[in-house]
Coordinates of C-alpha atoms in Angstrom, one line a residue:
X1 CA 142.3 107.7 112.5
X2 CA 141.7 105.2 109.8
X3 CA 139.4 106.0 106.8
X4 CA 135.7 104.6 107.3
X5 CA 133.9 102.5 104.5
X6 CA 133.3 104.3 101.4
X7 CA 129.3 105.0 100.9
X8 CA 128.3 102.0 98.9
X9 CA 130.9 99.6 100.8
X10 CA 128.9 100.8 104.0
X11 CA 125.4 100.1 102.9
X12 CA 126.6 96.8 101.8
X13 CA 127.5 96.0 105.5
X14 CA 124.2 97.7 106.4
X15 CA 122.7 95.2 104.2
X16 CA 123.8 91.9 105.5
X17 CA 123.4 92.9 109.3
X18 CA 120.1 94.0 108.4
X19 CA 119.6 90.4 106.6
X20 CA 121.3 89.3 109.7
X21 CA 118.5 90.4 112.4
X22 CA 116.1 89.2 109.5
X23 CA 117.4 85.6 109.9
X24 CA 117.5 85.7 113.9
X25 CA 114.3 86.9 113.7
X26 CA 112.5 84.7 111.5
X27 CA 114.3 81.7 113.6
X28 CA 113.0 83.2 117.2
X29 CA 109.7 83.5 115.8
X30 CA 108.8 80.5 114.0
X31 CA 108.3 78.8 117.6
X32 CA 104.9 80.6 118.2
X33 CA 104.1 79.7 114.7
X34 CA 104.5 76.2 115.9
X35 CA 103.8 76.0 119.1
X36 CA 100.5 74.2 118.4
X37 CA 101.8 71.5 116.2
X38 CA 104.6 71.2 119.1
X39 CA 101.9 71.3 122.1
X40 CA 99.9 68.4 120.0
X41 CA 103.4 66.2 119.5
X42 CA 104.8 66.6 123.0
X43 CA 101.6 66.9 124.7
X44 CA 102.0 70.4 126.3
X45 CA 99.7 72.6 127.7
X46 CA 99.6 75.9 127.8
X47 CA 101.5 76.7 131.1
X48 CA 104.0 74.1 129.7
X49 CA 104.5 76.3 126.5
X50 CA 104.9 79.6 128.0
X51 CA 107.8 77.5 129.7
X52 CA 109.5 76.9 126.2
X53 CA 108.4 80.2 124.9
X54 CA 110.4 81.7 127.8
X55 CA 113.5 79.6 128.0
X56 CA 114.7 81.3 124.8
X57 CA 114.3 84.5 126.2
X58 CA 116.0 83.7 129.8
X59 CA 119.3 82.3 127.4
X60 CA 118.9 85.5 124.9
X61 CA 118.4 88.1 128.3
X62 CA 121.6 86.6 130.0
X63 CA 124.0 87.2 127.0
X64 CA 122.8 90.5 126.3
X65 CA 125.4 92.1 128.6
X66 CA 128.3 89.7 128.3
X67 CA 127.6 90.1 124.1
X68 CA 128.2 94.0 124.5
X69 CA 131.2 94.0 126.5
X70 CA 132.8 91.0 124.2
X71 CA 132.0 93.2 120.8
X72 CA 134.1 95.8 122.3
X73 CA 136.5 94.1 123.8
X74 CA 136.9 91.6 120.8
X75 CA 135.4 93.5 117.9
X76 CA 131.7 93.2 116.4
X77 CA 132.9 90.9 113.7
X78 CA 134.2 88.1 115.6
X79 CA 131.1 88.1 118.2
X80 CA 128.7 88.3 114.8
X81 CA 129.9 85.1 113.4
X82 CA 130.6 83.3 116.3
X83 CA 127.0 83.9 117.5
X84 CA 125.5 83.8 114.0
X85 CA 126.9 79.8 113.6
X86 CA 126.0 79.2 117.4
X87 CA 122.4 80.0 116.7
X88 CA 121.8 78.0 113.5
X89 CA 123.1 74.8 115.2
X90 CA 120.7 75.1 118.1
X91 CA 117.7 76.4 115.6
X92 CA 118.6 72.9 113.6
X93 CA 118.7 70.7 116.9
X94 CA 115.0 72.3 118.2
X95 CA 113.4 69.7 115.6
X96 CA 115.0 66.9 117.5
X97 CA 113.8 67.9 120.4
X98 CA 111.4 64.9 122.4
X99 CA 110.8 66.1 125.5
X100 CA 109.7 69.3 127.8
X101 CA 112.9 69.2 129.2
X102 CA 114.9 68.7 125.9
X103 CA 112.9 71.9 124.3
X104 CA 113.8 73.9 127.5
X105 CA 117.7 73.2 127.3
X106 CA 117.6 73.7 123.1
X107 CA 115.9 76.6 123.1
X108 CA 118.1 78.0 126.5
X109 CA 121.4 77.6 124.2
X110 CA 119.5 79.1 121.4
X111 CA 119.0 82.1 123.1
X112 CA 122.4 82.7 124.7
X113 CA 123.6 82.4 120.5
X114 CA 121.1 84.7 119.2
X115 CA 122.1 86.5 122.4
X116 CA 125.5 87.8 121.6
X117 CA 123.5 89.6 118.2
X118 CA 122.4 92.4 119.1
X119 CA 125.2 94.9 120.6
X120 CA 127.6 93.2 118.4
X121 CA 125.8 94.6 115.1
X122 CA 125.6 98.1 117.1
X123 CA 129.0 98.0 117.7
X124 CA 129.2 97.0 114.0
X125 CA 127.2 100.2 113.1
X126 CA 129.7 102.1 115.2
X127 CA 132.5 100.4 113.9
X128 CA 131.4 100.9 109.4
X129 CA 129.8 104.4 109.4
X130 CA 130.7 108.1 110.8
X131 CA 129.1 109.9 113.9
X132 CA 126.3 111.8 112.1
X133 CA 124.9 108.5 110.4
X134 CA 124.8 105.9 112.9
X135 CA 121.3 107.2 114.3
X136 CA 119.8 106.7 110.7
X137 CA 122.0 103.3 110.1
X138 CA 120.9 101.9 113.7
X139 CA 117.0 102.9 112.8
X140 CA 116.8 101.5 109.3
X141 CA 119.1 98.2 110.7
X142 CA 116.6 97.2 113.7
X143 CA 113.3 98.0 110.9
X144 CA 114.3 94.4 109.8
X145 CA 112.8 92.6 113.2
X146 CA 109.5 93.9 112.2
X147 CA 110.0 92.6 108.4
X148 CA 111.7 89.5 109.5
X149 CA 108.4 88.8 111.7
X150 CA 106.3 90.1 108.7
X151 CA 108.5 87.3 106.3
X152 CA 108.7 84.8 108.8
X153 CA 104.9 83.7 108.8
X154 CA 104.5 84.0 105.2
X155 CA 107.7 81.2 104.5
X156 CA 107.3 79.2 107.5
X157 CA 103.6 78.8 108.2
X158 CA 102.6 77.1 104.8
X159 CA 106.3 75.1 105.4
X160 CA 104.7 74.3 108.5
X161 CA 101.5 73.1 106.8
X162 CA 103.7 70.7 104.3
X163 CA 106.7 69.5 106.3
X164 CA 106.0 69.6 110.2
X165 CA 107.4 72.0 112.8
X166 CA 110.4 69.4 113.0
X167 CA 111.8 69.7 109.7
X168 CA 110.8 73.6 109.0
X169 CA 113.8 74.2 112.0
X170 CA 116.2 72.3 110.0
X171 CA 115.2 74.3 107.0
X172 CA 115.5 77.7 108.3
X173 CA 118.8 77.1 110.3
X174 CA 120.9 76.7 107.0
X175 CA 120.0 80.9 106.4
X176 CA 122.8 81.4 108.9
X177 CA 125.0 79.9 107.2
X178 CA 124.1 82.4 104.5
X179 CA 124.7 85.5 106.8
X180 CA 128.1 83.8 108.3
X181 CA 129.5 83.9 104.5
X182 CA 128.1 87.3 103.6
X183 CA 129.9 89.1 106.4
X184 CA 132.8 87.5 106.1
X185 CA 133.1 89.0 102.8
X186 CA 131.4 92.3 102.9
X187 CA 133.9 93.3 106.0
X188 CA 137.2 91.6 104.7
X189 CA 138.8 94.5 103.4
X190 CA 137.2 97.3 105.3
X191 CA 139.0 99.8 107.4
X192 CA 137.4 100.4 111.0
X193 CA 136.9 104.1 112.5
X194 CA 140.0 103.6 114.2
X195 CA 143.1 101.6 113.4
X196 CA 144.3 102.1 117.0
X197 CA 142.7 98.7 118.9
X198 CA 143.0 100.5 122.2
X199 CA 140.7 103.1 121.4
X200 CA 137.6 100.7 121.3
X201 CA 139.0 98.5 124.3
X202 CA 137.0 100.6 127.6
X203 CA 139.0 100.6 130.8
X204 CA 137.5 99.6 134.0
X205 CA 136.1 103.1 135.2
X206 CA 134.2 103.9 131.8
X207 CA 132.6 100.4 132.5
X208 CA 131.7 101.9 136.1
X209 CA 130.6 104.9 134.8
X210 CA 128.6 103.6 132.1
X211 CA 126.5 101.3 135.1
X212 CA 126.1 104.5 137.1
X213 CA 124.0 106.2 134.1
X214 CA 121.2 106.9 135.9
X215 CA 119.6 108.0 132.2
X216 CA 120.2 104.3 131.1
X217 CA 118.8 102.6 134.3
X218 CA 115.5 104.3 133.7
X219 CA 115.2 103.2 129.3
X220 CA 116.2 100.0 130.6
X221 CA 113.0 99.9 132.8
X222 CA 110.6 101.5 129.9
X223 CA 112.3 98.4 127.4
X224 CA 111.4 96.0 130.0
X225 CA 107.9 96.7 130.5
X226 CA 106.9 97.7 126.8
X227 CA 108.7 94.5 125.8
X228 CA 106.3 92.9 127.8
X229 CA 103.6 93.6 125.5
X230 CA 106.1 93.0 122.5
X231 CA 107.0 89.5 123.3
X232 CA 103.6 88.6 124.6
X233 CA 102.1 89.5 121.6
X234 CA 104.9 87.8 119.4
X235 CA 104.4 85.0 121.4
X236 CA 100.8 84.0 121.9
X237 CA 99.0 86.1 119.0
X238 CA 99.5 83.5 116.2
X239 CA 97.8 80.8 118.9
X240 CA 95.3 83.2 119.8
X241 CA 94.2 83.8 116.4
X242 CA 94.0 80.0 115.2
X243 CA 92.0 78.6 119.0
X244 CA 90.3 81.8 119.3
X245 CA 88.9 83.1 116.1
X246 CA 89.2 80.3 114.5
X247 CA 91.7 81.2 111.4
X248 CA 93.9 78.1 109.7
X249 CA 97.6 78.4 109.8
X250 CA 98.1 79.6 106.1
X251 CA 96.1 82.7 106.4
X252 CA 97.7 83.3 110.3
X253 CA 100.9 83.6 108.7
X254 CA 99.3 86.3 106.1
X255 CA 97.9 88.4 109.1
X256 CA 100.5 88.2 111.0
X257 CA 102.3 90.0 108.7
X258 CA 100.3 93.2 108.4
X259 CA 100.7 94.7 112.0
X260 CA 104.7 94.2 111.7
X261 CA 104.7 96.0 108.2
X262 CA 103.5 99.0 110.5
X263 CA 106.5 98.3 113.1
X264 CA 109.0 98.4 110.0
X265 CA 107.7 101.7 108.5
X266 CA 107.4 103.2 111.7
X267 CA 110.9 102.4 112.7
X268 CA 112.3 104.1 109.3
X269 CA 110.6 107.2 109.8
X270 CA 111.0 106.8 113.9
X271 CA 114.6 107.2 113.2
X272 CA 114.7 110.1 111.0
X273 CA 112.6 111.9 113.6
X274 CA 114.9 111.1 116.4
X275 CA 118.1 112.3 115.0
X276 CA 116.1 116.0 114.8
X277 CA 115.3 116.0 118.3
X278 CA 117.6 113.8 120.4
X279 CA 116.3 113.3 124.1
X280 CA 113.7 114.9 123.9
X281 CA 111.8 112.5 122.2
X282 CA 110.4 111.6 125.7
X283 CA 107.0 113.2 125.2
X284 CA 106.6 111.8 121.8
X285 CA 107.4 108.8 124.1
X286 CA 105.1 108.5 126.7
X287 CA 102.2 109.7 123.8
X288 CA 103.1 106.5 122.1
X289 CA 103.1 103.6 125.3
X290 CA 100.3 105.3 125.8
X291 CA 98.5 104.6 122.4
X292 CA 99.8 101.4 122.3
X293 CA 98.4 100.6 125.5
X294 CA 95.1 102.1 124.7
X295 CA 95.3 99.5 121.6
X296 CA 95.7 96.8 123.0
X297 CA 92.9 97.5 125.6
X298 CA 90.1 98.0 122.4
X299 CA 91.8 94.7 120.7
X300 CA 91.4 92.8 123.7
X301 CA 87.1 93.3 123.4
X302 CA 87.4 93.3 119.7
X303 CA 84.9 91.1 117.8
X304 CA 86.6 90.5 114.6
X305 CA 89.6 90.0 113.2
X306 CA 89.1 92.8 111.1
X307 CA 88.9 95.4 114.2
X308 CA 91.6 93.0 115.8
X309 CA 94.4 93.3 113.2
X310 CA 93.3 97.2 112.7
X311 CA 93.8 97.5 117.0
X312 CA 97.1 95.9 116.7
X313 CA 98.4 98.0 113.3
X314 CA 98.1 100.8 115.4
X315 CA 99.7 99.5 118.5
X316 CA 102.5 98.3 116.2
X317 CA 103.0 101.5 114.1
X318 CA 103.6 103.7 117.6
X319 CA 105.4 100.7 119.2
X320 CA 108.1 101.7 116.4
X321 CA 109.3 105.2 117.4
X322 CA 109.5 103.5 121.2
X323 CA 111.9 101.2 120.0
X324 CA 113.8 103.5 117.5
X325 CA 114.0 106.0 120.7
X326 CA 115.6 102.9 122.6
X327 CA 117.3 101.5 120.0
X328 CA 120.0 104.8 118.9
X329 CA 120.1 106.0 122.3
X330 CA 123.4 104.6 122.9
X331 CA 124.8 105.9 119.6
X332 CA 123.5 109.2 120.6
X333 CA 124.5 109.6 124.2
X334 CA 127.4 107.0 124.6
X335 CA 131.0 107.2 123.9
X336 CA 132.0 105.1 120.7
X337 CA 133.9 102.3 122.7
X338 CA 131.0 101.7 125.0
X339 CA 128.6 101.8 122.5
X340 CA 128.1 97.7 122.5
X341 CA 128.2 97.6 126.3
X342 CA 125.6 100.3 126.5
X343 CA 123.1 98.5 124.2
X344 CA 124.2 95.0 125.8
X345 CA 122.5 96.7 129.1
X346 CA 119.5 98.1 127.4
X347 CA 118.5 94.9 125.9
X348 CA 119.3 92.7 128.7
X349 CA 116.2 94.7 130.2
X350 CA 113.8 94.5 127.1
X351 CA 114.9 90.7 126.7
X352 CA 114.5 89.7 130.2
X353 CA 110.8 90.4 129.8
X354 CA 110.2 87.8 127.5
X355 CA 111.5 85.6 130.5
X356 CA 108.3 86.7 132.0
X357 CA 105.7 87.7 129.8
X358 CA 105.0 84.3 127.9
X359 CA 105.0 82.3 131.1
X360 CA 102.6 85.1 133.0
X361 CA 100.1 84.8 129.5
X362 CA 100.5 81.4 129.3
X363 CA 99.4 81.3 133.2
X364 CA 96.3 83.7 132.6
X365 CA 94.9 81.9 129.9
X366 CA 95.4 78.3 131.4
X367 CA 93.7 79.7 134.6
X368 CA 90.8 81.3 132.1
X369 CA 90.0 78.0 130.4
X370 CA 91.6 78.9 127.0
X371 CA 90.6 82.8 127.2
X372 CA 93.0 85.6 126.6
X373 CA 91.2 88.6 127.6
X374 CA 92.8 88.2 131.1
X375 CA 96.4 88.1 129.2
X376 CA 95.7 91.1 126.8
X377 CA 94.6 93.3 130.0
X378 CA 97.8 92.6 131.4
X379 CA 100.0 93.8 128.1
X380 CA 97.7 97.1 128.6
X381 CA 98.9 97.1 132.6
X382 CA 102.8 96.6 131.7
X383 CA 102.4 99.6 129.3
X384 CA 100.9 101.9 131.9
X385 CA 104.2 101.4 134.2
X386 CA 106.5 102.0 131.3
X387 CA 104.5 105.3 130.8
X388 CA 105.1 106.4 134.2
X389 CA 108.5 105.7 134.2
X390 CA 108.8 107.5 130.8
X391 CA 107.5 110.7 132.6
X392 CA 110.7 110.5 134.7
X393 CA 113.2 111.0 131.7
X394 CA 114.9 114.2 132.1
X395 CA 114.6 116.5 128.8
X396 CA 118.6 116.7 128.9
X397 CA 121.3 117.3 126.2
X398 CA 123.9 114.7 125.8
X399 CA 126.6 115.4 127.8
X400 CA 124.0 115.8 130.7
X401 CA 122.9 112.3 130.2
X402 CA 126.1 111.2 130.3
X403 CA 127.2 112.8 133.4
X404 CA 123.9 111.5 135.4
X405 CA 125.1 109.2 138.6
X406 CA 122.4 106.5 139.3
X407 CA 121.3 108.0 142.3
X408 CA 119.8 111.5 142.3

């Protein structure tokens, strides 16, 4: 076995892929941010951008599998950079988009680069730190989606305001380049966990095993319909709060910001909470979908922004130890060479409801002439299901979980 990172060499890595999910997240995100402006230029309606909204996600769903099985069969670093550089060039080419059609196919590609992201910095985190931190490394590593959709509102909607959707995509895709450099250098001379390539290459019957996890199969279903709510919030909230309560772009991006602050703070501490008590973290589960849904029920007959923001804080703060609980799972239950695989599976199912859940809001509030109650009751729906599915999760030790067959 070769010797891992030292201590300050591995929070340096830490650092970059954290600064890495930052940058893919500020570039998924500044589309809602701009969907207006883009809706006004290309002469979209609503239906039309729930269409573009979920493109992304249908290209970024597909790749979530293939990314996991390339990271271990290739190695996280090569899949990082490769997906990191596909990304930026298809975040660059969304301004020149000039047509439904054209937006679609951009932001399709876009999603099948950022796709490849995710298990590859798992595996990544599996590759750069030992057994006993990779739950606390994985937690504090995905807290930097909710700050990178906390920053991302702040830089982009007063770039927005100056420069146009058009050129703040052009702006924005040059960060990758950024990330591309910093890896490259942070993991040049680090040694991996193994120096043996074989041990990280999975044979054909772990691959079956690990798609007869019955254990798996059932997060998968709780990330798809709690995601549900996440994207459709991501999505539509920053429109919802400029058509429907009336608040200009600068101070969207400022309030947009304080319910993912919650989400980042929550993920931290969700992840320090987790590693103490493993699986069974499936009651705290179920208690938080259930909050969260509750939340988003008051927001949705809120009367203020005030009570609005203050509704979703709280759906964001418990939406955090949801996600942490999905997020390490395969760290804590997998085998280290199936670690990118496992998470490729997990988040092909959280993904794939952004396929749905912008196009289904987008639908609702065309049908309600412009009103979002009908799209905010369903987010509240979607997290009942997940709740009831999280009541099915055994209360199993690891090797247990492993061992589960998908049937039974």
């Amino acid at each position: 076995m070769g010797d891992m990172v030292n201590s300050s060499k591995g929070k340096v890595i830490l650092s970059v892929l954290y600064f890495g999910w930052m940058v893919s997240y500020i570039d998924r995100t500044v589309v809602s941010l701009s969907i207006v402006q883009m809706g006004k230029d290309l002469s979209l309606d609503a239906s039309k951008l729930g269409i573009v909204l979920s493109a992304f996600f249908m290209g970024y769903a597909l790749m979530q599998i293939p990314g996991g099985w390339l990271a271990d069969r290739y190695g996280s670093r090569r899949v990082i950079v490769t997906a990191v550089l596909f990304w930026s060039i298809f975040t660059a080419l969304t301004g020149l988009a000039w047509s439904l059609s054209s937006l679609i196919f951009i932001r399709l590609l876009f999603g099948i680069g950022e796709g490849g992201y995710p298990a590859a910095s798992t595996k990544a985190i599996s590759d750069y730190f030992p057994a006993d931190k990779r739950t606390k490394a994985q937690s504090t590593m995905m807290s930097s989606n909710s700050l990178g959709a906390a920053v991302a509102p702040i830089i982009c909607a007063p770039l927005l305001a100056v420069l146009g959707w058009r050129h703040v995509f052009w702006v924005i895709s040059l960060l990758g380049i950024i990330v591309v450099i910093s890896l490259l250098i942070t993991t040049r001379k680090s040694s991996n966990y193994s120096n043996n390539d074989t041990v990280h290459k999975p044979n054909r019957e772990e691959y079956f095993q690990l798609f007869r996890n019955s254990y798996l199969w059932k997060v998968l279903l709780i990330f798809f319909f709690i995601n549900i709510t996440g994207w459709g919030l991501s999505s539509w909230m920053p429109s919802y709060l400029m058509q429907e309560l009336d608040i200009n772009l600068k101070a969207v991006g400022i309030i947009s910001a304080i319910p993912t602050l919650f989400t980042a703070v929550g993920m931290i501490i969700s992840g320090r909470i987790i590693n103490k008590v493993g699986t069974n973290a499936k009651y705290g589960v179920i208690t938080a979908i259930l909050i969260v849904g509750g939340s988003l029920y008051l927001m949705t007959y809120s009367s203020n922004i005030v009570q609005v923001i203050i509704y979703q804080s709280i759906a964001s703060a418990f939406m955090s130890f949801i996600m942490c609980f999905i997020f390490t799972l395969p760290h804590r239950i997998m085998e280290q060479k199936v670690v990118g695989s496992a998470f490729g599976i997990l988040n092909f199912g959280g993904q794939a409801a952004g396929i749905f859940s912008p196009i289904i809001m987008g639908a609702l509030i065309a049908s309600s002439n412009g009103s979002y109650k009908s799209a905010f009751l369903f987010l509240s729906a979607s997290c009942l299901v997940a709740a009831i599915i999280a009541c099915l999760l055994p209360s199993t030790k690891r090797k247990e979980v492993l061992d589960q067959p998908i049937v039974g």
